[in-house]
XYZ file of C-alpha atoms in Angstrom:
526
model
C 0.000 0.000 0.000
C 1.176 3.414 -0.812
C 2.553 5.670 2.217
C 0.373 8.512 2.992
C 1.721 12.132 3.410
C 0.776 15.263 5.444
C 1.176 18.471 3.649
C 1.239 21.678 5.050
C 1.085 23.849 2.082
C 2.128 27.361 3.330
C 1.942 31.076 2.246
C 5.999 31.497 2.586
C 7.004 27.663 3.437
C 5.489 23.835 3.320
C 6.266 20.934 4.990
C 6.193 17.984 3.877
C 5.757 14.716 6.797
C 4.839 10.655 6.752
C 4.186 8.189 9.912
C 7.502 6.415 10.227
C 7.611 3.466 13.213
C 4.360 4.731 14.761
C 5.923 8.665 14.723
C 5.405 11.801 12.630
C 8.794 12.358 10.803
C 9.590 15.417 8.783
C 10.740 14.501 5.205
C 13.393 17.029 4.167
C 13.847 18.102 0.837
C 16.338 17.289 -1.911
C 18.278 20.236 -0.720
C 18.810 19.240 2.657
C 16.008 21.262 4.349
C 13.011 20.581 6.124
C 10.686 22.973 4.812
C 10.687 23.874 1.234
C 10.084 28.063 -0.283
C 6.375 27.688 -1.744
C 7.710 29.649 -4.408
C 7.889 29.022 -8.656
C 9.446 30.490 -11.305
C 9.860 29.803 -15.095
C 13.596 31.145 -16.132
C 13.866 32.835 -19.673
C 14.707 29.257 -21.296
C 10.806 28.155 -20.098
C 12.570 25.758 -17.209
C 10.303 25.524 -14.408
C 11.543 26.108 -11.032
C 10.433 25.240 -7.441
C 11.273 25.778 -3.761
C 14.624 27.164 -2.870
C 15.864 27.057 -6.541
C 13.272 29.545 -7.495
C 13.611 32.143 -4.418
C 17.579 32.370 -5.002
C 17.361 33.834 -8.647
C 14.056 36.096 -7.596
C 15.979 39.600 -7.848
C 16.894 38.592 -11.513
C 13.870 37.446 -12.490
C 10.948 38.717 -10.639
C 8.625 38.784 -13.150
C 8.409 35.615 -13.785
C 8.833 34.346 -10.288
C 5.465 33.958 -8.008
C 4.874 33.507 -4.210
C 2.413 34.120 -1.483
C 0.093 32.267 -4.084
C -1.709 30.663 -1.430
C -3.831 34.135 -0.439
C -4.999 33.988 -4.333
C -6.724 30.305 -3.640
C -10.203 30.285 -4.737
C -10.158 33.503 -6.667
C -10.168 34.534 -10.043
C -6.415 35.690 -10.377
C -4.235 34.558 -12.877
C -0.195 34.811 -13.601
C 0.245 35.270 -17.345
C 3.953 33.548 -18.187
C 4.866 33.443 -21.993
C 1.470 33.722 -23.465
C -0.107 31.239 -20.519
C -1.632 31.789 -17.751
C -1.672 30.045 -14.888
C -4.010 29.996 -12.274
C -3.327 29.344 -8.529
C -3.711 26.780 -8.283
C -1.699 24.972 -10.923
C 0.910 26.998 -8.932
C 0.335 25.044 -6.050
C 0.216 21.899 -7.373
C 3.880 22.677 -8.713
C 4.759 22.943 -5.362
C 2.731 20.123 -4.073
C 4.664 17.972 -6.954
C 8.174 19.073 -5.573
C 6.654 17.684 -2.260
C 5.667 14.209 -3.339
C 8.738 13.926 -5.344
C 10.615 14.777 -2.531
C 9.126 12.270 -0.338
C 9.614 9.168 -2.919
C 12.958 9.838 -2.846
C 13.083 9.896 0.830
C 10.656 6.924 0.991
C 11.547 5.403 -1.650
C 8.265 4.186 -2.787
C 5.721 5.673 -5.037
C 3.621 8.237 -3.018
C -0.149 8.539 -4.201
C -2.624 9.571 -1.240
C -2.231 12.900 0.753
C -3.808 15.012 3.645
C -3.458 18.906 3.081
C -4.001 21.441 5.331
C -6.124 24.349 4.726
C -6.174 27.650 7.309
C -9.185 27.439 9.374
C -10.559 30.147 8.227
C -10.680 29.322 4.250
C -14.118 29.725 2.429
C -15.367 26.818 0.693
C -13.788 27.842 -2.399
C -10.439 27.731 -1.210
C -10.984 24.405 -0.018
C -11.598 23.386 -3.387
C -9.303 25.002 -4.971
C -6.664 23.233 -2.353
C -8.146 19.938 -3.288
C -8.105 20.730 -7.016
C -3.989 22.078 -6.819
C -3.563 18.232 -4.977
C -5.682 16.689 -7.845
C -3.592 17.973 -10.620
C 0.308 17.627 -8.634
C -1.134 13.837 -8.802
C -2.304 13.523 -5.141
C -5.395 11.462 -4.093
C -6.609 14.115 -1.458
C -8.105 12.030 0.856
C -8.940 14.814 3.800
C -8.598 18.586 3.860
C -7.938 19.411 7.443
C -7.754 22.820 9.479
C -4.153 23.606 10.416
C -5.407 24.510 13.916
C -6.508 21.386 14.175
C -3.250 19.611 13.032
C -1.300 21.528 15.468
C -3.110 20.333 17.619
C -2.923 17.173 16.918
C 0.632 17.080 16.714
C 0.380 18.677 19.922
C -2.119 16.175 21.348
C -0.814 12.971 19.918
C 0.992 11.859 23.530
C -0.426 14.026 25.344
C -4.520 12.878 25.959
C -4.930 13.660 29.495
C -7.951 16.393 28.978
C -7.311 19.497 28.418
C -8.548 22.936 26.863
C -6.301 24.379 24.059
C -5.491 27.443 22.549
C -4.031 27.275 18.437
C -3.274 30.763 18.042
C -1.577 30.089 14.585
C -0.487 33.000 12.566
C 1.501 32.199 9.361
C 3.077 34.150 6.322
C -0.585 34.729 4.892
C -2.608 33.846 7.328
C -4.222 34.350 10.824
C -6.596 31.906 12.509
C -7.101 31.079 16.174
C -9.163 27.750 17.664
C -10.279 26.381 20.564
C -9.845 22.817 20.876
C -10.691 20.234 23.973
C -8.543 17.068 24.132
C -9.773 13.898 25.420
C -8.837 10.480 25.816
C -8.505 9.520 22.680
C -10.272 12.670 20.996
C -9.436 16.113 19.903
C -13.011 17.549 19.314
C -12.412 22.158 18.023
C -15.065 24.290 20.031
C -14.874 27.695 18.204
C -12.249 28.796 15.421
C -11.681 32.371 14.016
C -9.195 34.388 11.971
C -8.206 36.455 9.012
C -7.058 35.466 5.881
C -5.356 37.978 4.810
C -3.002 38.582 7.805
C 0.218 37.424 8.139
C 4.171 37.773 8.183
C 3.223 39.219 4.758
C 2.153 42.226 5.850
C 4.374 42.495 8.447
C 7.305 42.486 5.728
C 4.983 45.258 3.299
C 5.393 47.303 6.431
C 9.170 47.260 6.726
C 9.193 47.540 2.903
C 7.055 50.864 3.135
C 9.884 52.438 5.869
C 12.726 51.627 3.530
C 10.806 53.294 0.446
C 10.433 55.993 2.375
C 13.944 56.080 3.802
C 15.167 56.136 0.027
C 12.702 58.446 -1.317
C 13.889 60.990 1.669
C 17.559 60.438 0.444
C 17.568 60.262 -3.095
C 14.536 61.506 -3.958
C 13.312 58.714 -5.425
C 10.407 56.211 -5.578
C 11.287 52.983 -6.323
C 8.002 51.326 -5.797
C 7.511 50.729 -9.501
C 10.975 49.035 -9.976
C 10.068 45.345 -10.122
C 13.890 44.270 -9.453
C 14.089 47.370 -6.455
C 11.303 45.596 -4.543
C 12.309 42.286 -4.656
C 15.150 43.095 -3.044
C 13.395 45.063 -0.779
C 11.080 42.156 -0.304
C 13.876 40.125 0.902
C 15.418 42.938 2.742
C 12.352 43.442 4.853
C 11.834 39.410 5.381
C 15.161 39.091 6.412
C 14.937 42.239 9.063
C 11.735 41.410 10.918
C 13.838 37.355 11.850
C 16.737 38.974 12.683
C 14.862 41.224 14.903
C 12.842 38.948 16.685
C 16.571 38.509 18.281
C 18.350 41.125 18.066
C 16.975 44.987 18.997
C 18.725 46.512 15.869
C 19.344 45.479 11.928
C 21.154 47.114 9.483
C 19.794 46.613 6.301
C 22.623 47.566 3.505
C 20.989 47.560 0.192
C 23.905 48.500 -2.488
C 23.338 49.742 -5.963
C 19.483 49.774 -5.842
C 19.304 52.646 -8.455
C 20.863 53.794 -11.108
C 20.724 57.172 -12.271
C 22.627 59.453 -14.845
C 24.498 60.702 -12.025
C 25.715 56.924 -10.935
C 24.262 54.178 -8.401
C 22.319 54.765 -5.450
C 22.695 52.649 -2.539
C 20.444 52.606 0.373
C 21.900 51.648 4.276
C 19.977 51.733 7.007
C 19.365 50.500 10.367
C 15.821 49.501 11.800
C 15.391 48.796 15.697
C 13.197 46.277 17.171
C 11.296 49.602 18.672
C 10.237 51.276 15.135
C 9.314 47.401 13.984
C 7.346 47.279 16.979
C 5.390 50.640 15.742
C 5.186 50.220 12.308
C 3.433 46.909 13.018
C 1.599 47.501 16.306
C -1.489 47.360 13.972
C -1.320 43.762 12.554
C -0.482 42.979 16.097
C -3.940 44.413 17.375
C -5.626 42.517 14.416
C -5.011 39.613 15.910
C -7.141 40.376 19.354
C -10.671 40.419 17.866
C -10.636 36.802 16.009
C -9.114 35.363 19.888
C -11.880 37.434 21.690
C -14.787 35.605 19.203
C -13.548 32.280 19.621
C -13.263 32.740 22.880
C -17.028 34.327 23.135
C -17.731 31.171 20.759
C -16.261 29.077 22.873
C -18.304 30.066 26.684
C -14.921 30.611 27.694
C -13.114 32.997 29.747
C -9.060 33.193 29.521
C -8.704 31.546 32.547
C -10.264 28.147 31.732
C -7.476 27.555 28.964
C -4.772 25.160 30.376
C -2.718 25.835 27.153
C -1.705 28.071 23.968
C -0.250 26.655 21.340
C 1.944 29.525 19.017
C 1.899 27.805 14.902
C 3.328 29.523 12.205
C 6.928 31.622 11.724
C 5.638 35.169 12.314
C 4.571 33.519 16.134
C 8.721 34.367 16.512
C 8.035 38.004 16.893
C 8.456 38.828 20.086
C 5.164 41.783 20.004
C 3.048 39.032 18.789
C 4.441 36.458 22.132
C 3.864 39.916 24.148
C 0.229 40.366 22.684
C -0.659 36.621 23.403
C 0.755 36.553 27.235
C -1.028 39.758 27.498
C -4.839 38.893 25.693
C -4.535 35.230 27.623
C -3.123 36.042 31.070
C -0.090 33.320 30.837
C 2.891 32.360 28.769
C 2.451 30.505 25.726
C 3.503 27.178 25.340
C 6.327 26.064 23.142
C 6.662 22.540 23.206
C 5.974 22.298 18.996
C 8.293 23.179 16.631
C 5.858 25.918 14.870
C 7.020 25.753 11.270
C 6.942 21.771 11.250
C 3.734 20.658 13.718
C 0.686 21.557 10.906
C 2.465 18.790 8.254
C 3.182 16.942 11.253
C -0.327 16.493 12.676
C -1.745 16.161 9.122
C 0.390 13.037 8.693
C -0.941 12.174 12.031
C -4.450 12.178 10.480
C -3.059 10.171 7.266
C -2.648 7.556 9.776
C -5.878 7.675 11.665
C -7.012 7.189 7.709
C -4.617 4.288 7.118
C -5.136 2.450 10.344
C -1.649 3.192 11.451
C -3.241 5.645 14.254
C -5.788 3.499 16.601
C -8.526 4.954 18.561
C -8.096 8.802 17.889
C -11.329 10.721 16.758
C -10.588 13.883 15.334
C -13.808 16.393 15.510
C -13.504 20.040 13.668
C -16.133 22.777 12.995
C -17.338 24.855 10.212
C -15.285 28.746 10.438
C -18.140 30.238 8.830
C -21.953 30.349 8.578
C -23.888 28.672 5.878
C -27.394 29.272 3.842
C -29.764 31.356 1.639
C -30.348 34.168 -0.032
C -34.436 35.181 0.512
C -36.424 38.138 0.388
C -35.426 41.471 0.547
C -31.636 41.160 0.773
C -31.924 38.536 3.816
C -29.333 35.866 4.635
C -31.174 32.771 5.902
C -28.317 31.377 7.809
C -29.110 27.143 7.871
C -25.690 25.895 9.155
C -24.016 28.320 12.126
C -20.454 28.705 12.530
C -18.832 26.033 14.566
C -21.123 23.428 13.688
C -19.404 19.987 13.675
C -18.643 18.242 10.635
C -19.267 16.358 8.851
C -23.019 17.696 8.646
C -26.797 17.562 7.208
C -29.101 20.554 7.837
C -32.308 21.161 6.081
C -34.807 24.398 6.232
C -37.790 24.771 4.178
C -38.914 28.146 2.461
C -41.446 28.751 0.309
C -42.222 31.131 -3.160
C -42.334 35.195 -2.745
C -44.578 35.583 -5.613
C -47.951 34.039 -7.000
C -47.540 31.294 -9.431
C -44.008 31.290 -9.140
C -42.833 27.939 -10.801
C -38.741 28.484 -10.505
C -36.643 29.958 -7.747
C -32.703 30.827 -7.785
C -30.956 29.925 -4.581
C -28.032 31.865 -3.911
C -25.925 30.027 -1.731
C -24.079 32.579 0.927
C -21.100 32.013 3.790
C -20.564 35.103 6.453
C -21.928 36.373 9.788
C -24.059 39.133 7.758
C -28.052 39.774 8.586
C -27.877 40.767 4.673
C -27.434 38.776 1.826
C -25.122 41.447 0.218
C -22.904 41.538 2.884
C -21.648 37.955 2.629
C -19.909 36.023 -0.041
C -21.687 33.739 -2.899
C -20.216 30.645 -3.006
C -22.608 30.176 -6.239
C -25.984 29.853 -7.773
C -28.403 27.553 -9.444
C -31.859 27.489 -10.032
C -34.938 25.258 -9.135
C -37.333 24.534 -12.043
C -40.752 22.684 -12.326
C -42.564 23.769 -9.104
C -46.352 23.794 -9.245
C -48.112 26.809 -9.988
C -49.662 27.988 -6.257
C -50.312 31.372 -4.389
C -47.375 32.897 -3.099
C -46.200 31.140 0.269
C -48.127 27.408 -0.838
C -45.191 25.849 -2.722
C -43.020 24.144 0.264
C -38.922 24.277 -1.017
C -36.680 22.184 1.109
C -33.261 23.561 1.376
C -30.322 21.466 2.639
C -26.903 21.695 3.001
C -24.510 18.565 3.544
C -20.867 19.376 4.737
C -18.236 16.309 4.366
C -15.334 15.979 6.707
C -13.090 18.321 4.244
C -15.240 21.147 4.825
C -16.458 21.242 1.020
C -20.552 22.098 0.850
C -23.025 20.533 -1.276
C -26.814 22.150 -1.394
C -29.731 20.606 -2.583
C -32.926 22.253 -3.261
C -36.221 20.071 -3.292
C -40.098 20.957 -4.045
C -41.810 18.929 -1.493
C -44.749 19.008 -3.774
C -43.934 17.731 -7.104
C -40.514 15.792 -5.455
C -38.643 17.611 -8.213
C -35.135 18.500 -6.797
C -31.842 20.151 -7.832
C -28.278 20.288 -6.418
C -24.719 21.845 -6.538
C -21.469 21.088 -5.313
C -20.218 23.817 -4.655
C -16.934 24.740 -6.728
C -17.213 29.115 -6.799
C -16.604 31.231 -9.921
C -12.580 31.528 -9.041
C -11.890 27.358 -9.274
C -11.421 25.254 -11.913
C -13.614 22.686 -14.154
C -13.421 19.512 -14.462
C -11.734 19.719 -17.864
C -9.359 22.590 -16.518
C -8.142 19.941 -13.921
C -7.694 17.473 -16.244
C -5.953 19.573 -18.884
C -3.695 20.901 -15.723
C -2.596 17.432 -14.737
C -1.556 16.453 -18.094
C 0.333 19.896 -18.466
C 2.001 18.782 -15.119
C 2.729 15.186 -16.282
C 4.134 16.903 -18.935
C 6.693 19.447 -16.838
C 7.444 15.987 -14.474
C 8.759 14.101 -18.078
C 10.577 17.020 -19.331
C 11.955 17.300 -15.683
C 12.925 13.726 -15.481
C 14.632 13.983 -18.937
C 17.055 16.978 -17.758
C 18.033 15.531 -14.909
C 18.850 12.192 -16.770
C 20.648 14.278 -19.154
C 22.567 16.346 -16.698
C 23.324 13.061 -14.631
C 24.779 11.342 -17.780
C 26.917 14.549 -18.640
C 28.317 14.439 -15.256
C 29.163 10.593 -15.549
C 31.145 11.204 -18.821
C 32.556 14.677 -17.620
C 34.143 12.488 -14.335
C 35.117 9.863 -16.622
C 36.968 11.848 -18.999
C 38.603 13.391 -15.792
C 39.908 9.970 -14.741
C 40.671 8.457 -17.760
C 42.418 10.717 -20.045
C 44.139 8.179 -22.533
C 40.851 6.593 -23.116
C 39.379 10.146 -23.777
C 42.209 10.218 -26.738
C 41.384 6.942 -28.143
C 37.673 7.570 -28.163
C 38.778 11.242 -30.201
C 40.670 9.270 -32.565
């Protein structure tokens, strides 16, 4: 049977993991480390390039070299490259690809079936579109799983005396926090909350924005519009905010930025740990209202949680470890290794799948609410937040006007009283109901959530038995066809991949050969 892997598939960095003698083991990559750039690039030539490979040559090329594609899953975006674009998640799945190559060669054994994590708080559409990017790197996807929840886990795993639980998990894209209770032999999440678009990110845009402004004060200059400028300010900036989570000063030395008719410009600086703490004090305080709802979520007060977990690399900033200690009244644990315990516990859960995990139930929640759009801009909310899944609920609503004999249903996620204020995960339309008075015709409505999260609606006229359902895929994800056309462009990139590195291996052999064997290289001339 083929091994199954967990995959933490990051903003900045994934992690790749597999159950090895009853333990989760980290798989490193073919470079020697154990988490792996989610970054891609295509070079000039039309190579393809992935992980650490692809971040190192970023200055030089960053037009044609993508990251942080993870905050674009489920949307519409695309990255045009040579004519084609490429949406994100084919982008993904490169990376996901890398992964499961990766972990053959570690393995060494074929590696089909996967678990993925997902941030708690991603819509239904990102789920999709995580399950799709697994589909085409040629990954049977058999769970999408919170990475709260596989912290946790990882967390949990030896440790099932009970016990209430903080994930306070904040990434390079990212922000969720969830309450979990773990039991003998069961991790069940109470409450989960967060942003998506809130991480280390932003807290490197906000260094960025001080050294454009220290340039433009000093040369006069905006470089903002200088592709090559800002990813080296990019890097700059990422590389200040970990050295400062240290040290309480960086200098950030930044030669031959510009060029002008006058000659280079360099920029040197130095940033303290004190103007980092100001010019981010705001992403910090972002953080407080999702731990306050989960908390209010939750019936609990700070007091009543025995632990807090910090996940994700921007948890290393020491404001953020300030900001938890402060909104939670104690010092947060850190018994898990933040950047490797999400693909950890998710390989934990490939086991429970597997049978190579006994007698562990894993229960998570729904982040968001769930139902209708009806009359007058309403939002019929039929599945509340932090509902356990996997789950079936059904409301029945009826026609707003006389001999109505179709209805739309509008199918809406969000905490909003109106129907405009949340998001449409998509629409379809209910045909064939008898002709009645207004309010006569009786519509069931129900919504089925499997363990992955990923919603399915059906609507049903309890009068003529005539019914109609979607699975819900939203306008930003791909077809059916798309997938498959994706996976055999990614077949395609794995053969021509295999074929340079055959070629480059067999040029090495007869480069050493000719090395060591110098009269045979004459003969062979001859």
């Amino acid at each position: 049977m083929s091994k199954m892997i967990g995959i933490d598939l990051g903003t900045t960095n994934s992690c790749v993991a597999f159950m090895e003698n009853g333990h989760a083991t980290v798989i490193p990559n073919v470079e020697g480390g154990r988490t792996t750039p989610s970054v891609v690039a295509f070079t000039r030539s039309g190579e393809r390039l992935v992980g650490q490979s692809a971040k190192r040559q970023a200055v030089t090329n960053a037009a044609r070299t993508f990251s942080s594609v993870k905050r674009e899953m489920g949307s519409d975006k695309s990255y045009r490259v040579d004519g084609k674009d490429y949406r994100p998640q084919e982008l993904s799945a490169m990376i996901l690809r890398k992964l499961k190559e990766d972990a053959e060669k570690y393995i060494g054994e074929s590696v089909t079936d996967a678990v993925i994590t997902v941030p708690a708080y991603f819509t239904d559409a990102q789920r999709q579109a995580t399950k799709d990017a697994g589909t085409i790197a040629g990954l049977n996807v058999q769970r999408i799983i919170n990475e709260p929840t596989s912290a946790a886990l990882a967390y949990g795993f030896d440790r099932m005396d009970p016990r209430k639980v903080m994930v306070y998990d904040l990434g390079g894209g990212t922000f969720d926090v969830s309450i979990l209770e773990i039991g003998h032999d069961m991790i069940e999440v109470i409450a989960t909350a967060g942003n998506n678009h809130l991480g280390g990110d932003d807290f490197d845009q906000c260094v960025v924005g001080f050294l454009l402004d220290a340039f433009r004060k000093e040369h006069g200059m905006d470089l903002s519009k200088d592709p090559m400028a800002m990813q080296r300010l990019n890097e700059a900036a990422e590389k200040a905010k970990i050295e400062l989570s240290s040290a309480k000063e960086t200098t950030i030395n930044l030669p031959f930025l510009a060029q002008t008719a006058k000659g280079p410009l360099h920029l040197e600086t130095s940033l303290t740990r004190a103007r980092f703490e100001e010019l981010t004090a705001h992403l910090v305080e972002a953080t407080r209202g999702p731990v306050q709802q989960s908390l209010q979520d939750a019936g609990l007060s700070p007091g009543e949680i025995d632990r807090v977990l910090l996940v994700g690399g921007s948890t290393r900033i020491p404001a953020v470890q300030e900001a938890v200690r402060k909104m939670m009244g104690r010092e947060p644990s850190r018994d898990i290794n933040p950047d490797e315990c999400v693909a950890m516990g998710a390989c934990l859960q490939g086991g429970v799948l597997t049978g190579a995990v006994n007698s562990l139930l894993l229960i998570d929640v729904t982040p968001l609410s769930l139902g209708i759009e009806t009359l007058g801009d309403n939002f019929a909310q039929i599945i509340p937040r932090n509902t356990p899944l996997p789950c079936h609920h059904s409301q029945v609503f009826t026609t707003a006007a006389n001999f109505q004999t179709s209805v739309e249903i509008n199918v809406l996620q969000g905490e909003r009283g109106t129907a405009s204020g949340n998001r449409s995960l998509g629409k379809f339309r209910l045909d064939g109901i008898h002709r009645a008075l207004r309010g006569i015709p009786q519509i069931e409505v129900t919504f089925t959530i499997d363990t992955n999260g990923i919603v399915q609606v059906t609507a049903r006229d309890l009068g003529t038995n005539r019914s109609q359902d979607i699975t819900i895929t939203g306008s930003g994800n791909m077809s059916r066809e798309e997938i498959q056309r994706a996976m055999r462009d990614a077949e395609m990139y794995a053969e021509q991949d295999r074929l340079k590195r055959e070629a480059e291996a067999h040029h090495s052999s007869r480069s050493s050969r000719r090395d060591n064997n110098p009269q045979d290289d004459g003969a062979m001339e001859v």
